[in-house]
Coordinates of C-alpha atoms in Angstrom, one line a residue:
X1110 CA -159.7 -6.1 -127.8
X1111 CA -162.8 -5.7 -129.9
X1112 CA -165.7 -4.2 -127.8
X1113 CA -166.9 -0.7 -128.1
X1114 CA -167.0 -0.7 -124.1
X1115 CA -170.5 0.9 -124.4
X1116 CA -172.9 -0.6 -126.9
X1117 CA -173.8 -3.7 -125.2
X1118 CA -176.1 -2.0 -123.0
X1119 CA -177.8 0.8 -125.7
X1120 CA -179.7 -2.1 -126.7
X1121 CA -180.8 -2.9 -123.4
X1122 CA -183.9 -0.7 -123.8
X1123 CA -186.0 -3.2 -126.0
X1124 CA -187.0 -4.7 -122.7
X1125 CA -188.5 -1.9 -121.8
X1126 CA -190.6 -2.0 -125.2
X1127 CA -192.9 -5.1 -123.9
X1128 CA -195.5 -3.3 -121.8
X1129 CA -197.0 -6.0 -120.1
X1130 CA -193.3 -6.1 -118.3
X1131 CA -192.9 -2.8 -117.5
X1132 CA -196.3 -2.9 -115.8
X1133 CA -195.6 -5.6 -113.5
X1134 CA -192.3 -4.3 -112.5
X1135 CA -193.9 -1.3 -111.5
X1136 CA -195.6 -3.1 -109.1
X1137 CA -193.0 -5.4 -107.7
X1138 CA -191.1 -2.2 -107.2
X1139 CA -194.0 0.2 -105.4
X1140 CA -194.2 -3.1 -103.1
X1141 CA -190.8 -3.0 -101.8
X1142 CA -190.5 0.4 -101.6
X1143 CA -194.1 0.5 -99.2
X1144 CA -192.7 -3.1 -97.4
X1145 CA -190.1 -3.6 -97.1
X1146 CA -187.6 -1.0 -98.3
X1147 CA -185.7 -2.9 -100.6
X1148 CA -183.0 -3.0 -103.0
X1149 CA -183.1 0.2 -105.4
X1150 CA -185.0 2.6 -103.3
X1151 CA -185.0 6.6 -104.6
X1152 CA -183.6 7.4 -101.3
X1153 CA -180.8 5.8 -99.1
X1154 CA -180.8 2.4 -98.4
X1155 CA -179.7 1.0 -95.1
X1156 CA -181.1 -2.6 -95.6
X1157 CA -179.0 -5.3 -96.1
X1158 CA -180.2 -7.1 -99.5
X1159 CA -179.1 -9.7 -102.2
X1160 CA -181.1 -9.9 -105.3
X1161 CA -180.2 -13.7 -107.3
X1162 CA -181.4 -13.8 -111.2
X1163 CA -181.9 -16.8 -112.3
X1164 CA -181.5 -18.1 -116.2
X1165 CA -185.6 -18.4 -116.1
X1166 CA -186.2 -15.0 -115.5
X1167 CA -187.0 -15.3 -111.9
X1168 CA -185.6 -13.4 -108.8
X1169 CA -184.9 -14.3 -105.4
X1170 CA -184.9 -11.8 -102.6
X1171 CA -182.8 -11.9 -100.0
X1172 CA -183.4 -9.8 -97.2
X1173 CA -181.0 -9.2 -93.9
X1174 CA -179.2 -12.4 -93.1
X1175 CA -178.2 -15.0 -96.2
X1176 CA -175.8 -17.9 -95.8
X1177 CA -173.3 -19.1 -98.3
X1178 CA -172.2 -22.9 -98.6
X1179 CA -169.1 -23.0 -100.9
X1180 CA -169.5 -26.9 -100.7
X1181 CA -172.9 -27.3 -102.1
X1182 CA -172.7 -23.8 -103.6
X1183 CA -175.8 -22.4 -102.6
X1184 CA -177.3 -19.1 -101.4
X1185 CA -180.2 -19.7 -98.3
X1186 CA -181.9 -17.6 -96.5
X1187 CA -185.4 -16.0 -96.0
X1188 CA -186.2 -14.5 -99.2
X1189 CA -189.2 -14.1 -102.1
X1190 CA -189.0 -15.4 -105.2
X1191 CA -190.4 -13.9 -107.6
X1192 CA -190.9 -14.9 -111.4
X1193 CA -190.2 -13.2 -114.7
X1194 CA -193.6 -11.4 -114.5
X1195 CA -192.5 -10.3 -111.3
X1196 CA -195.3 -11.8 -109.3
X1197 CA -194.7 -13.5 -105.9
X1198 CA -194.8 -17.0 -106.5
X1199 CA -193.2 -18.0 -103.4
X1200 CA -191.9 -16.8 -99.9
X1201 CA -189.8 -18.4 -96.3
X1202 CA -186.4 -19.9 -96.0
X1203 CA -185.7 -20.6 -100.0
X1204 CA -182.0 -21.8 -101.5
X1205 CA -180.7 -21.3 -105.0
X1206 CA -178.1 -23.2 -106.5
X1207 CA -175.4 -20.6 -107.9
X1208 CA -175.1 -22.2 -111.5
X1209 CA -178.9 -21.4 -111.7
X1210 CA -178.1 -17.6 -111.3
X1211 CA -176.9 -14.8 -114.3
X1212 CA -176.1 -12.4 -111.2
X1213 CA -176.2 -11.3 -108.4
X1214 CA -177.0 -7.8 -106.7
X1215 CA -176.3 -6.3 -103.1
X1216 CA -175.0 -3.6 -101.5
X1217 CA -173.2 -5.1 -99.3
X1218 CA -169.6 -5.7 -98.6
X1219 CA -168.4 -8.7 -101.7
X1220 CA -165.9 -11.5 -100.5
X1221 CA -163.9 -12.9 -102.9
X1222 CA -163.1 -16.0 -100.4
X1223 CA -167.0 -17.2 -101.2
X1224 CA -165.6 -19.2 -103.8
X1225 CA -166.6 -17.5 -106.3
X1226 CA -170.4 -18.3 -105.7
X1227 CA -171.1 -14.6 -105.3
X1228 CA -168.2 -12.4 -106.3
X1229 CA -167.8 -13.4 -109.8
X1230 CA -171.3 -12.5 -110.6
X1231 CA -172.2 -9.5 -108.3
X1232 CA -173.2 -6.2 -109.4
X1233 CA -172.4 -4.0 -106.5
X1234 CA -174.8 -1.1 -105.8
X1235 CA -172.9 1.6 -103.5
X1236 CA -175.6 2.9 -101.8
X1237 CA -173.9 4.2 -98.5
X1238 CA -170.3 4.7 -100.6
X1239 CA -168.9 8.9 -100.9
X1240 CA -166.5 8.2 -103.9
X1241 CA -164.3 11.2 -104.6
X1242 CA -165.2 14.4 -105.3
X1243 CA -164.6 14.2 -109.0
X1244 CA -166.7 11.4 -110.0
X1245 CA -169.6 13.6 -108.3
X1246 CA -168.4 16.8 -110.5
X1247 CA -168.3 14.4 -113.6
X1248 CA -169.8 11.3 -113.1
X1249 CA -169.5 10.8 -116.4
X1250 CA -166.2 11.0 -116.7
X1251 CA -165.7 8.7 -113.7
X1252 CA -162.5 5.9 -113.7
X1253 CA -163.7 3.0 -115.2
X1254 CA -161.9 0.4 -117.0
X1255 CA -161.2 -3.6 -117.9
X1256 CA -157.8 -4.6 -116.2
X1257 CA -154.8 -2.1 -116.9
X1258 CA -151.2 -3.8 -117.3
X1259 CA -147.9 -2.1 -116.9
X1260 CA -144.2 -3.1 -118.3
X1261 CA -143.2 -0.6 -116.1
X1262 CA -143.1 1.2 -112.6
X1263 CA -144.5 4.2 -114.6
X1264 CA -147.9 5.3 -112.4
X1265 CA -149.4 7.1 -115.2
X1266 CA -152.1 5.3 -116.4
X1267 CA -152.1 6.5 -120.1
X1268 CA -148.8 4.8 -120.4
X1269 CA -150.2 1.8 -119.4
X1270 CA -148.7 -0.8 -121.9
X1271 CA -153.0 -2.8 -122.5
X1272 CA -156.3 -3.0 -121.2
X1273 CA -158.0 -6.1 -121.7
X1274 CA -161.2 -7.6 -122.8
X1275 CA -163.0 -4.0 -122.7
X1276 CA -166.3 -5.4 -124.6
X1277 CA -166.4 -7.8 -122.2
X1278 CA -169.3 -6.3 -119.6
X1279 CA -170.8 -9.0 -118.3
X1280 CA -169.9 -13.1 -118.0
X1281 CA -171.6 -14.2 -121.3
X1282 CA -169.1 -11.6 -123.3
X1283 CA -166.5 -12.8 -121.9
X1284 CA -163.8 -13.3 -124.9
X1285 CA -159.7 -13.5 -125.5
X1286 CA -158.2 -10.3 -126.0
X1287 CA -154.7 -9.7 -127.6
X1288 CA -152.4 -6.8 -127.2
X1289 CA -149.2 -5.7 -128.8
X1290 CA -147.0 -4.7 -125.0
X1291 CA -144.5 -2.7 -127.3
X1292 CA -142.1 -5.0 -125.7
X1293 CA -139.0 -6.8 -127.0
X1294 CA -137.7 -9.9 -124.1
X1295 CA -135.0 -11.4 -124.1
X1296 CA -134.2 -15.2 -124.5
X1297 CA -133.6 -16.9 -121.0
X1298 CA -134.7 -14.1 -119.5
X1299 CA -137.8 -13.1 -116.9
X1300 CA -140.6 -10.9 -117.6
X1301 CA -142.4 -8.9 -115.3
X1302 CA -146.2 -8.0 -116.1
X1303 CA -147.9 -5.5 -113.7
X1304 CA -152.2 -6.2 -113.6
X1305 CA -153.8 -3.6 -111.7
X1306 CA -157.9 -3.3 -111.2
X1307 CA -157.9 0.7 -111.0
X1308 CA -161.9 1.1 -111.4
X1309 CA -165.1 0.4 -109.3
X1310 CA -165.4 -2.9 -110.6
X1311 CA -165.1 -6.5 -110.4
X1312 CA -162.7 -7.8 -112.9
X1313 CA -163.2 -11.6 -113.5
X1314 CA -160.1 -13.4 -115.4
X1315 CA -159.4 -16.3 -116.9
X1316 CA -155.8 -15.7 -118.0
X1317 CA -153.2 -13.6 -118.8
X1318 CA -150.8 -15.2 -121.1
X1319 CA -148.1 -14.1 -123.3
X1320 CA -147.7 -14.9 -127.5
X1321 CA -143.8 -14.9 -128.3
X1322 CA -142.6 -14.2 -131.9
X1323 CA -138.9 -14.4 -132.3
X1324 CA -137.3 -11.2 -133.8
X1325 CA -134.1 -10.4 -135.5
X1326 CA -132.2 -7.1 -136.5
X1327 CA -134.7 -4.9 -137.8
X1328 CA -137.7 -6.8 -138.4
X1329 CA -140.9 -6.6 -137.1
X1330 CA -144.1 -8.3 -135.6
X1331 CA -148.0 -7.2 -135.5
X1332 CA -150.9 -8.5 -134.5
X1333 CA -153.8 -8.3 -137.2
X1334 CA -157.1 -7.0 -137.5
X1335 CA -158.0 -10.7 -138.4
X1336 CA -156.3 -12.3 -135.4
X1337 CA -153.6 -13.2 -137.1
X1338 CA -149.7 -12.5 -136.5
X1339 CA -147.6 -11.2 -139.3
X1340 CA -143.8 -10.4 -139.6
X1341 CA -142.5 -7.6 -141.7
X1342 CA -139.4 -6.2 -143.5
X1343 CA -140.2 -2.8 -144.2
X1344 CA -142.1 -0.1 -142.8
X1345 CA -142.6 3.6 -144.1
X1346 CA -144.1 6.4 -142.9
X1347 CA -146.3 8.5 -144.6
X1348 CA -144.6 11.6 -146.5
X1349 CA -148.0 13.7 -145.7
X1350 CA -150.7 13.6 -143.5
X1351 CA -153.9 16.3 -143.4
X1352 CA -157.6 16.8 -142.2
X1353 CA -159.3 19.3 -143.7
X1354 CA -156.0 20.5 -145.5
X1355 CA -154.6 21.1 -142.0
X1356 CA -151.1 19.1 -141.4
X1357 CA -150.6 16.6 -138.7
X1358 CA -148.0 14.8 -140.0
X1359 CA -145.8 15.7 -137.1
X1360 CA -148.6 14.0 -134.8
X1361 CA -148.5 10.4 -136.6
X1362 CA -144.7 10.3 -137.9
X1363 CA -143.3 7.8 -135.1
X1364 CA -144.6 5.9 -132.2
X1365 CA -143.7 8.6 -129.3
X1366 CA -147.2 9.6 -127.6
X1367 CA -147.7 12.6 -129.2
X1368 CA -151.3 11.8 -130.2
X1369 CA -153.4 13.7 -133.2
X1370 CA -157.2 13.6 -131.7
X1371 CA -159.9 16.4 -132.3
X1372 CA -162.6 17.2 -130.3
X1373 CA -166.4 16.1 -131.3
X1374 CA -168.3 18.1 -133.2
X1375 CA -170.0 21.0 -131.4
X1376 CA -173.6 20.6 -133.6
X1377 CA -173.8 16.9 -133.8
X1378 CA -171.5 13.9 -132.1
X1379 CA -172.0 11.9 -135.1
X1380 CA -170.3 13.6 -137.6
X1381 CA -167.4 11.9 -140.3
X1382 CA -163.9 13.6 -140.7
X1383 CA -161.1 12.3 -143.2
X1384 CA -157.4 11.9 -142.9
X1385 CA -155.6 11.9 -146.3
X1386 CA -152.1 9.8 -146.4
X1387 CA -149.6 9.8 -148.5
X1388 CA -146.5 7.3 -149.0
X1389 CA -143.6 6.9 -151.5
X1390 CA -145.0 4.6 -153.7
X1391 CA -141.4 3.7 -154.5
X1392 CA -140.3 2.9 -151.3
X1393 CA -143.0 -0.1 -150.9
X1394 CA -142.4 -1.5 -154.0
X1395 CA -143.2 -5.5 -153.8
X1396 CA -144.7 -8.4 -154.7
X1397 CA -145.8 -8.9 -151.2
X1398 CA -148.9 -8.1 -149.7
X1399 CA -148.9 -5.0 -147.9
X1400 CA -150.7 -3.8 -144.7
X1401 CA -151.8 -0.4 -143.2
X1402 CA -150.0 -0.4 -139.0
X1403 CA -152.1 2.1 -136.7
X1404 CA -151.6 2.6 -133.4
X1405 CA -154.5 4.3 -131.6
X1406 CA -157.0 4.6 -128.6
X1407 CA -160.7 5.6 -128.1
X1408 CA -161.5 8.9 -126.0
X1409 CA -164.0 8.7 -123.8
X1410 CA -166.9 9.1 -125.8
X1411 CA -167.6 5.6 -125.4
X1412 CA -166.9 5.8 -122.0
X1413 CA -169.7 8.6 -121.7
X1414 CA -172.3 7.1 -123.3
X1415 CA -171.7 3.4 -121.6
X1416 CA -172.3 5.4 -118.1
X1417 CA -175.0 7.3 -119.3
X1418 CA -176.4 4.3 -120.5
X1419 CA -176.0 2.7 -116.7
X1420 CA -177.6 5.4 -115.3
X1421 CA -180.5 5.5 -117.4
X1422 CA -181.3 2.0 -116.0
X1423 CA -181.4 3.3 -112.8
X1424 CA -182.5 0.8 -110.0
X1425 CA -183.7 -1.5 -112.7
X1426 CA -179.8 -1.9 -113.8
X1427 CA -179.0 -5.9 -112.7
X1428 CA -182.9 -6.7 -114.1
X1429 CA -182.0 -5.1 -117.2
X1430 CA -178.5 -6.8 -117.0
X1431 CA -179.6 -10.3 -116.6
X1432 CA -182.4 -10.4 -119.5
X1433 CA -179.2 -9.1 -121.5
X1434 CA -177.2 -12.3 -120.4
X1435 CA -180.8 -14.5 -121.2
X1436 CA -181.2 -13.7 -124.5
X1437 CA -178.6 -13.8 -127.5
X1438 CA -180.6 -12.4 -130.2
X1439 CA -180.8 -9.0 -128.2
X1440 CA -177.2 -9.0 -127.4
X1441 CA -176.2 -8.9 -131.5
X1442 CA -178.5 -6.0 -131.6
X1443 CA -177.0 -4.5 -128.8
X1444 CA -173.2 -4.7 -130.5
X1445 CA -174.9 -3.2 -133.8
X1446 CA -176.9 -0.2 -132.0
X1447 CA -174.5 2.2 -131.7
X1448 CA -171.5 0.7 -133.3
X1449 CA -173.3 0.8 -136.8
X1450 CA -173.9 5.0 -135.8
X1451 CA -170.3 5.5 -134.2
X1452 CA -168.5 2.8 -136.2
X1453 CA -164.5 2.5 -136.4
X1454 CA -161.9 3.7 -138.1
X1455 CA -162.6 2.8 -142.2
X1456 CA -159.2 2.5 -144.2
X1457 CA -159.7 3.4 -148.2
X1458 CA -157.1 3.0 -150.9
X1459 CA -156.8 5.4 -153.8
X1460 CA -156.9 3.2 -157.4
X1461 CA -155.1 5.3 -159.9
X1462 CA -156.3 3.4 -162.4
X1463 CA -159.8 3.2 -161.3
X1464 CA -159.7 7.0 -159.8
X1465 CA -161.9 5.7 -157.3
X1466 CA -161.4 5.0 -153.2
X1467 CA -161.7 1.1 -152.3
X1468 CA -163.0 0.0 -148.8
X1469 CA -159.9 -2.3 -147.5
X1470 CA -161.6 -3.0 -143.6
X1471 CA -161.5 -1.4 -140.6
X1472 CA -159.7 -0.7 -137.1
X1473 CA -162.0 -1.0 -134.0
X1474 CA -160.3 -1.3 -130.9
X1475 CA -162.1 0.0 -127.8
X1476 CA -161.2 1.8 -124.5
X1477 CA -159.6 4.8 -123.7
X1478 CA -156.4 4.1 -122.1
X1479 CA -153.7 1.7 -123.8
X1480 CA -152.9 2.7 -127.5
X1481 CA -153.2 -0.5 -129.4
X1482 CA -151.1 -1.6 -132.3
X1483 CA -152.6 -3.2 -135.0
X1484 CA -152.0 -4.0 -138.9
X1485 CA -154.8 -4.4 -141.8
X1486 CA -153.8 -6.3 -144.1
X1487 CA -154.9 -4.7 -147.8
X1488 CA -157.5 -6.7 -150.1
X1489 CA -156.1 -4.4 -153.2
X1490 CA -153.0 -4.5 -154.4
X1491 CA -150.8 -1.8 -153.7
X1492 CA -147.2 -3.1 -154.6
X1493 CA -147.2 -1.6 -158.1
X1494 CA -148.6 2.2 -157.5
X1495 CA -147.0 4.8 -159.5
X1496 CA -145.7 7.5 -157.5
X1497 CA -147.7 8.1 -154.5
X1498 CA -149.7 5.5 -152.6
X1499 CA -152.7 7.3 -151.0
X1500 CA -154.9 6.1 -148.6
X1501 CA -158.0 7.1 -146.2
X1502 CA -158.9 7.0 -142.8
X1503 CA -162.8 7.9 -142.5
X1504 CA -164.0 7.7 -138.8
X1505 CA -166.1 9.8 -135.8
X1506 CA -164.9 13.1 -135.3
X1507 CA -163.8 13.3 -131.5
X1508 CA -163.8 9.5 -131.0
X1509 CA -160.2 8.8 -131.8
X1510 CA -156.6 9.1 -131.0
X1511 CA -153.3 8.1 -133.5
X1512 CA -149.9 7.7 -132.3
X1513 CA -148.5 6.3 -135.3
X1514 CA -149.3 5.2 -139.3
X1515 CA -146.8 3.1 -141.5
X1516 CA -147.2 0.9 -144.3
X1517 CA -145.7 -2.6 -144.1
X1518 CA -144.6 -5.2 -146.1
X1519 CA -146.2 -8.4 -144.8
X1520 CA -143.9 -11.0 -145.5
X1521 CA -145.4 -14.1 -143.6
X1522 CA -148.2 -15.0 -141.0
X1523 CA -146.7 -17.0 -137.9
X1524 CA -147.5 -19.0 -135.0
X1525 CA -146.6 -17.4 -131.8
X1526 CA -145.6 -19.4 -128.6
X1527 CA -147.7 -19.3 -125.6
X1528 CA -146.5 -18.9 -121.8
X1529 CA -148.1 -18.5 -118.5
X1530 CA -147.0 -17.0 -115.8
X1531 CA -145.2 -18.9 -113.5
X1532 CA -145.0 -16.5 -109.8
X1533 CA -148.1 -14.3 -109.0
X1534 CA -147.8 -11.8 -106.7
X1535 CA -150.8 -9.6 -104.8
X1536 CA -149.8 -6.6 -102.7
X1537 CA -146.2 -7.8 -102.4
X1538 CA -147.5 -11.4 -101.2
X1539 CA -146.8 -14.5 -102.9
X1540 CA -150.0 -15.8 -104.3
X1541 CA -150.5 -19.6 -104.6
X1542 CA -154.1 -19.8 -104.7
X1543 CA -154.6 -16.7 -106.8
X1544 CA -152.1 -18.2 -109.7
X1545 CA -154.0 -21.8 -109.2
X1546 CA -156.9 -19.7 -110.4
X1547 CA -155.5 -17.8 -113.1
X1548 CA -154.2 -21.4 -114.1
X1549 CA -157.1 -23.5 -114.1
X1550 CA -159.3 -24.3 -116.7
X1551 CA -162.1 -24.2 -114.2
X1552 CA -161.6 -20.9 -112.0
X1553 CA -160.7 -17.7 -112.7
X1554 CA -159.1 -14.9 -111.1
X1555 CA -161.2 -12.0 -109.4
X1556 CA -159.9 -8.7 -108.3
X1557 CA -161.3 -5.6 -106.5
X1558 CA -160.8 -2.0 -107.0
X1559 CA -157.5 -1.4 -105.7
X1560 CA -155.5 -4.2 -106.2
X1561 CA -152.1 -5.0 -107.6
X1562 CA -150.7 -8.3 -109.4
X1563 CA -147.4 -8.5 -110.2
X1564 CA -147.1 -11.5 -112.6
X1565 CA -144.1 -13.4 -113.5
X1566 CA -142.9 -15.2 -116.7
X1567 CA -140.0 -17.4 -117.8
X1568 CA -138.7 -16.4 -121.5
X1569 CA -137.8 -19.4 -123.1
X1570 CA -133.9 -20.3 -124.8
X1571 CA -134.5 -21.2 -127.7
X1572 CA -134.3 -17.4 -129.8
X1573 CA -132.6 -14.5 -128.5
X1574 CA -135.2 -12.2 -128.8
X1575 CA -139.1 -11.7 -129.0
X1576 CA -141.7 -9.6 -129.6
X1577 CA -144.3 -9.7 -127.0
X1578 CA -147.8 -9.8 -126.9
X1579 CA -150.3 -10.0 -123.6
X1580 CA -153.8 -12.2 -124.8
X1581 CA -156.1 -12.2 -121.6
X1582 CA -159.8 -13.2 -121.2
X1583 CA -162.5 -12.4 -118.9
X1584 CA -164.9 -10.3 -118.1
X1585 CA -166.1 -7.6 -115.8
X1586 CA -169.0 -6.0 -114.1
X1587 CA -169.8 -2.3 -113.5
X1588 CA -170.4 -1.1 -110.0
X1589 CA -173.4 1.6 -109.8
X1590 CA -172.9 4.3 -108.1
X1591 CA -175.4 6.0 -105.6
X1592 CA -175.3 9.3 -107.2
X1593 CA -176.1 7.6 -110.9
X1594 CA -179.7 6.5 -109.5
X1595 CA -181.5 9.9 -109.5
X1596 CA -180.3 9.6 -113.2
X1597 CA -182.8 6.6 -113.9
X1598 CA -184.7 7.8 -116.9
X1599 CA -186.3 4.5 -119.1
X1600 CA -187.9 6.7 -121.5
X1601 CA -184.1 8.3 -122.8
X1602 CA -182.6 4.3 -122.2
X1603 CA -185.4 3.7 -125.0
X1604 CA -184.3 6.4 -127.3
X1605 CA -180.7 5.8 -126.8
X1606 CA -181.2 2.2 -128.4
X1607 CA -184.4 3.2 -131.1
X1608 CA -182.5 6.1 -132.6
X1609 CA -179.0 6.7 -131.3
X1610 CA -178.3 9.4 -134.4
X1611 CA -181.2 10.9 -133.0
X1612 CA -180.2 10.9 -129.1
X1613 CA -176.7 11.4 -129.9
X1614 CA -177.3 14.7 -131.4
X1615 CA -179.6 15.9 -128.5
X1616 CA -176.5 15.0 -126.7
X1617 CA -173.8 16.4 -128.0
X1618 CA -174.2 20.2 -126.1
X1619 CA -173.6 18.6 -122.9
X1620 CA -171.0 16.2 -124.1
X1621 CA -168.4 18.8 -125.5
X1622 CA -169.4 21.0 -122.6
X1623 CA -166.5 19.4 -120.7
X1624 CA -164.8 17.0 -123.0
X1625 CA -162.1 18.4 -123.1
X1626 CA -161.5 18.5 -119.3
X1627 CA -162.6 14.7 -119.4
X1628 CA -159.7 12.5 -119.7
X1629 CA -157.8 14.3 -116.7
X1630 CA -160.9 13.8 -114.9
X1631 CA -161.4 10.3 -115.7
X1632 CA -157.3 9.7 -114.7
X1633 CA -157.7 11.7 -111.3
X1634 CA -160.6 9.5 -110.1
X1635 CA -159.0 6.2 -110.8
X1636 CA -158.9 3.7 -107.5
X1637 CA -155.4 2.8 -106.0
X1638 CA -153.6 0.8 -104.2
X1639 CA -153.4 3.3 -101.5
X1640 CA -156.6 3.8 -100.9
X1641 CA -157.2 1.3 -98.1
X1642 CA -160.1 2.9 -96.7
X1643 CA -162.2 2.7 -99.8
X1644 CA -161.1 -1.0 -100.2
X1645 CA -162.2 -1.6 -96.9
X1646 CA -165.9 -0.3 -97.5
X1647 CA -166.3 -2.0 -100.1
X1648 CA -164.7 -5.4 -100.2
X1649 CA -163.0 -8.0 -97.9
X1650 CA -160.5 -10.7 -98.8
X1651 CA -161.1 -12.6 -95.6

């Protein structure tokens, strides 16, 4: 992964910026609130309604009855169009052709048996939907995530083994995300992959492949923070570990889930914090290139602010949404909004000779669930260090977890081999048509809150063992909830993006009011398989 899950829509606000919009979206919305009690009402909304954005900035209103031709792949139906001013420029029985349209919106029932025409690109707005009693307590804190994947039977969800594509929030981010499963297969052997879509959200995928780098005896393989795989001799663990002069180095020692994280900082949530490392300097002594190994998660501050940010936009949420997927000069902005305030984790290297700290990169790995591990490889060289090899971690106070630090010995950048699955399974069902789409160059995958994939590989013969890594790609789309609309506030959405330091700080009283209670919140409220009757309100696969 790459994508702080939230700042793609911080940036959102600059729409709101061009008044001439704002007041012609005023209108189109007092309208259909006096008319004909459309999408996005403040109150509850009984009407049946599909909103279609198209790439020109126009929208097409669909109101009670629409039909959907998966041959032609058009929407029809009596409905308004209306363009990017938001004036009515035309009314009656209209179609659109579903290439022409960014997304969709409706709060009605999705069907992922349209052919995609509609489910792949529908924001869902749950208008008439009680979801559980936590994510009204802490809506905040409510389940949310990019696909979770399992190695295991294990159900709880922080042992999940990845998450993927987590930047990925709508279909224009969609990107390729790779993940170290922490797994070693055996040659000749099959490998089980559990996907699981555990959040109100449609999950879109194009695959879910595995990279395969042979192993022997104590070697090991990681996955860089430049894409790149390396292989490695020698790791060590750090022989100290502080913040603030307190010792953690119990916390980051070994790879066993006993996570150091602390909690954000009661004044201000973007506030700095160090943790000093130190490492025999003789035990990595080489001629090789060496590389810092961290294995981590977020917390959900990102989470937080990415819902906050949702519920800011109110009723105005797929509007806002589509001009984000029209226009790629606002989405660059929108990656550097809050990421340039929150930023990742920075790793520094202590020159002895220079007594001076040099900036070797950075870790940034989003979501809050799967620990990631990764490897920076060093620009300085380290190999010849007198005594002890010290080096920085400088990142947001309360937006991390570590598991695990080593220094490694790269020894030489590889080519993995790539597999796809070859059985699919959904619900304990043999799926045919769902692999075909996983598969194809042309379709992808989509899954509903709920639902369970169990996805089957074939190791190949030719090594006896390798190290396993998951690279999947898609992208997914954020259902809003019904209690998030009272929440619409533009004029906040605005100062989120203009001055995030700013809104951050005015934030952070209500944000450690419960973060600490947060994550067993967020893992309580996640959907499951057995929840049939949600599924049912929400979704149908017929």
């Amino acid at each position: 992964m790459n994508k702080c899950q939230a700042v793609y829509f911080i940036v959102l606000m600059t729409l709101l910026s061009c008044g001439s919009y704002t007041n012609h979206y005023d209108t189109f919305r007092k309208m259909h609130y006096s008319e004909e009690e459309l999408a996005q009402q403040k109150t509850k909304n009984d009407s049946s309604f599909l909103k279609a954005h198209d790439f020109d900035g126009n929208v097409y209103v669909f109101l009670g009855d629409w039909k959907i031709d998966t041959s032609l792949h058009t929407v029809s139906g009596n409905a308004q169009k209306y363009n990017a001013e938001r004036n009515l420029i035309k009314s009656g029985h209209l179609t659109v052709l579903s290439d022409s349209v960014i997304l969709f919106e409706t709060n009605q029932k999705l069907n992922k048996n349209d052919g995609g025409i509609i489910a792949a690109k529908t924001l869902l707005v749950m208008y008439n939907v009680l979801i559980t009693g936590l994510c009204l307590s802490t809506p905040k804190a409510c389940w949310g995530s990019c696909p979770t994947f399992y190695t295991s039977d294990n159900d709880n969800v922080f042992v999940a083994n990845a998450e993927g594509f987590s930047n990925a929030i709508s279909p224009s981010l969609e990107y390729e995300d790779i993940d170290d499963l922490g797994f070693i297969a055996n040659g000749c052997k099959n490998f089980s992959l559990t996907m699981k879509n555990e959040a109100l959200e449609t999950h879109v995928i194009d695959h879910v492949n595995l990279a395969l780098i042979p192993v022997s005896g104590d070697g090991y393989v990681f996955h860089g923070t430049d894409n790149r795989f390396y292989t490695s001799s020698l790791c060590t663990a750090p022989q100290k570990a502080s913040i603030g002069g307190k010792d953690i180095i119990h916390h980051i020692n070994k790879k066993d889930g006993n996570e150091w994280t602390s909690l954000a900082d009661k004044k201000d949530l973007v506030t700095k914090e160090e943790l000093i490392l130190e490492f025999d300097a003789n035990a990595q002594k080489t001629n090789s290139a060496t590389g810092l190994v961290l294995t981590f998660r977020q917390t959900l501050m990102t989470t937080y602010l990415l819902y906050h940010a949702i519920s800011y936009m109110g009723d105005e949420y797929s509007d806002i949404m589509s001009k984000l997927e029209r226009d790629k000069k606002l989405k660059k902005e929108v990656y550097n909004a809050m990421y340039k305030t929150l930023g990742g984790v920075e790793v520094y290297f202590f020159d002895e000779r220079k007594k001076n700290w040099e900036y070797q990169g950075e870790f940034y790995e989003t979501g809050p669930i799967a620990s990631n591990t990764q490897i920076l490889p060093f620009t300085s060289d380290i190999g010849n260090t007198p005594n002890k090899i010290k080096i920085k971690l400088l990142f947001n106070k309360g937006l991390w977890r570590f598991d695990d630090v080593r220094l490694a010995r790269i020894d030489t950048s590889v080519e993995p081999e790539w597999i796809t699955p070859n059985i699919l399974m959904l619900n304990d069902t043999l799926g045919a048509e769902e692999l075909l789409n996983l598969s194809s160059d042309d379709k992808r995958l989509i899954t509903f809150p709920g639902e369970v994939y169990d996805l089957k590989y074939k190791i190949p013969c030719a090594e006896d063992k390798y190290h396993v890594f998951l690279s999947s790609k898609g992208y997914y789309l954020e259902w809003m909830r019904s209690n998030w609309l009272k929440d619409k506030n533009l004029y906040k959405l605005h100062q989120m993006f203009k001055n995030p330091k700013k809104w951050l700080k005015k934030e952070t009283e209500k944000y450690t009011f419960y973060e600490s209670q947060m994550e067993e919140d967020f893992k309580n409220s996640r959907i499951q398989q057995s929840d049939k009757k949600l599924q049912n309100l929400l979704y149908s696969n017929h």
